[in-house]
Short mmCIF file of C-alpha atoms and ligand atoms in Angstrom, two decimals:
data_model
loop_
_atom_site.label_atom_id
_atom_site.label_comp_id
_atom_site.label_asym_id
_atom_site.label_seq_id
_atom_site.Cartn_x
_atom_site.Cartn_y
_atom_site.Cartn_z
CA MET A 1 -105.97 -17.82 88.41
CA ALA A 2 -107.26 -15.00 86.26
CA VAL A 3 -105.40 -12.12 87.34
CA HIS A 4 -106.69 -8.48 86.37
CA HIS A 5 -102.79 -7.07 86.60
CA ASN A 6 -102.64 -4.21 84.15
CA ARG A 7 -105.85 -2.55 84.54
CA PRO A 8 -105.63 0.94 85.75
CA HIS A 9 -108.45 2.07 88.23
CA ASP A 10 -109.50 4.96 85.89
CA ASP A 11 -111.32 4.98 82.51
CA SER A 12 -107.58 5.65 80.61
CA VAL A 13 -108.03 2.70 78.75
CA LEU A 14 -110.68 1.11 76.59
CA GLU A 15 -109.87 -2.72 77.13
CA ALA A 16 -108.49 -4.24 80.20
CA GLU A 17 -105.95 -6.81 79.81
CA ARG A 18 -106.71 -9.72 81.16
CA VAL A 19 -103.29 -12.06 82.09
CA ASP A 20 -104.33 -15.81 82.79
CA VAL A 21 -101.57 -17.16 85.14
CA LYS A 22 -101.61 -21.04 85.79
CA PRO A 23 -98.96 -23.22 86.81
CA PRO A 24 -96.29 -24.27 84.37
CA PRO A 25 -96.50 -28.18 83.20
CA MET A 26 -94.45 -30.19 85.73
CA TYR A 27 -91.64 -33.06 84.53
CA ARG A 28 -90.15 -36.04 86.80
CA VAL A 29 -86.66 -36.48 86.39
CA LEU A 30 -85.78 -40.20 86.82
CA LEU A 31 -82.44 -42.01 87.29
CA LEU A 32 -82.28 -45.34 85.79
CA ASN A 33 -80.60 -48.42 87.18
CA ASP A 34 -77.31 -50.34 85.37
CA ASP A 35 -75.08 -52.96 86.52
CA TYR A 36 -71.90 -50.61 86.26
CA THR A 37 -71.83 -47.17 87.03
CA PRO A 38 -70.56 -47.00 90.82
CA MET A 39 -72.52 -46.44 93.40
CA ASP A 40 -70.37 -43.36 94.87
CA PHE A 41 -70.56 -41.78 91.51
CA VAL A 42 -74.30 -41.78 91.45
CA VAL A 43 -74.43 -40.54 94.96
CA GLY A 44 -72.11 -37.66 93.98
CA VAL A 45 -73.77 -36.51 90.65
CA LEU A 46 -77.12 -36.51 92.66
CA GLN A 47 -75.54 -34.22 95.22
CA GLN A 48 -74.25 -31.83 93.00
CA VAL A 49 -77.03 -31.60 89.82
CA PHE A 50 -79.89 -31.98 92.38
CA ALA A 51 -78.57 -30.09 95.39
CA MET A 52 -79.04 -33.17 98.08
CA THR A 53 -77.21 -33.73 101.04
CA ARG A 54 -75.06 -36.97 100.71
CA GLU A 55 -77.74 -38.81 103.01
CA GLN A 56 -80.59 -37.82 100.33
CA ALA A 57 -78.45 -38.79 97.55
CA THR A 58 -77.57 -42.19 98.95
CA HIS A 59 -81.33 -43.02 99.53
CA VAL A 60 -82.01 -41.83 96.33
CA MET A 61 -79.15 -43.82 94.75
CA LEU A 62 -80.52 -47.14 96.87
CA GLN A 63 -83.78 -46.63 95.90
CA VAL A 64 -82.82 -46.87 92.21
CA HIS A 65 -80.08 -49.67 92.68
CA ARG A 66 -82.93 -51.75 94.36
CA SER A 67 -86.37 -51.17 92.23
CA GLY A 68 -84.60 -50.22 88.85
CA MET A 69 -85.41 -46.87 88.82
CA GLY A 70 -86.05 -43.44 90.97
CA THR A 71 -87.00 -39.89 91.11
CA CYS A 72 -84.54 -37.18 91.42
CA GLY A 73 -87.51 -34.61 91.80
CA VAL A 74 -89.89 -32.59 89.79
CA PHE A 75 -89.14 -29.30 87.76
CA THR A 76 -90.43 -26.97 85.05
CA LYS A 77 -89.72 -28.39 81.41
CA GLU A 78 -86.19 -25.79 81.08
CA VAL A 79 -85.18 -26.99 84.76
CA ALA A 80 -85.86 -30.64 83.74
CA ASP A 81 -84.25 -30.72 80.23
CA THR A 82 -81.16 -28.96 81.87
CA LYS A 83 -80.39 -31.49 84.93
CA VAL A 84 -80.96 -34.41 82.32
CA ALA A 85 -78.40 -32.93 80.05
CA GLN A 86 -75.81 -32.54 83.11
CA VAL A 87 -76.42 -36.04 84.20
CA VAL A 88 -75.74 -37.35 80.89
CA ASP A 89 -72.52 -35.40 80.58
CA LEU A 90 -71.22 -36.04 83.57
CA ALA A 91 -71.65 -39.96 82.99
CA SER A 92 -70.20 -39.58 79.49
CA GLN A 93 -67.17 -37.57 80.89
CA HIS A 94 -66.47 -40.36 83.05
CA GLN A 95 -67.72 -43.28 80.64
CA HIS A 96 -70.22 -44.76 82.79
CA PRO A 97 -73.34 -45.72 81.35
CA LEU A 98 -75.73 -44.34 83.87
CA GLN A 99 -79.44 -43.15 82.25
CA CYS A 100 -81.20 -40.25 83.41
CA THR A 101 -84.69 -39.30 81.40
CA MET A 102 -87.79 -37.00 82.46
CA GLU A 103 -91.46 -37.70 81.67
CA PRO A 104 -94.59 -35.21 82.00
CA GLU A 105 -96.21 -35.63 85.46
N1 LIG B 1 -76.26 -50.93 89.95
C1 LIG B 1 -75.25 -49.99 90.36
C2 LIG B 1 -73.91 -50.85 91.06
O1 LIG B 1 -73.96 -52.05 91.77
C3 LIG B 1 -75.46 -48.68 91.33
C4 LIG B 1 -76.32 -47.67 90.61
C5 LIG B 1 -77.30 -47.08 91.35
C6 LIG B 1 -76.19 -47.24 88.93
C7 LIG B 1 -78.16 -45.83 90.87
C8 LIG B 1 -77.22 -46.19 88.35
O2 LIG B 1 -78.82 -45.08 88.98
C9 LIG B 1 -78.10 -45.94 89.22
N2 LIG B 1 -72.75 -50.48 91.34
#
């Protein structure tokens, strides 16, 4: 999408500024299964960090538990980085081996 943002409609500027607006790269945040992290802890983390309802969080937790991996959401890099760090910090604080990672979409 090319948007002519700062170009006045008169001839007061010699060079029009062209601002190229495109969607930012997106990253998928993934949760990994393990044998030790309690299910209710995973559900709580998904509710806190990803603003899921208890029902949504339970659905994602069970998907991860059954298949080994699951998607928490797709975000811009900054937001994905922050959420991965929040999950890793919470798991570490409670001495759970829960792993969270991200991949480009
Ligand atoms: N497999 C864990 C258990 O049986 C639960 C669990 C689910 C752990 C999802 C991690 O990302 C995870 N207690």
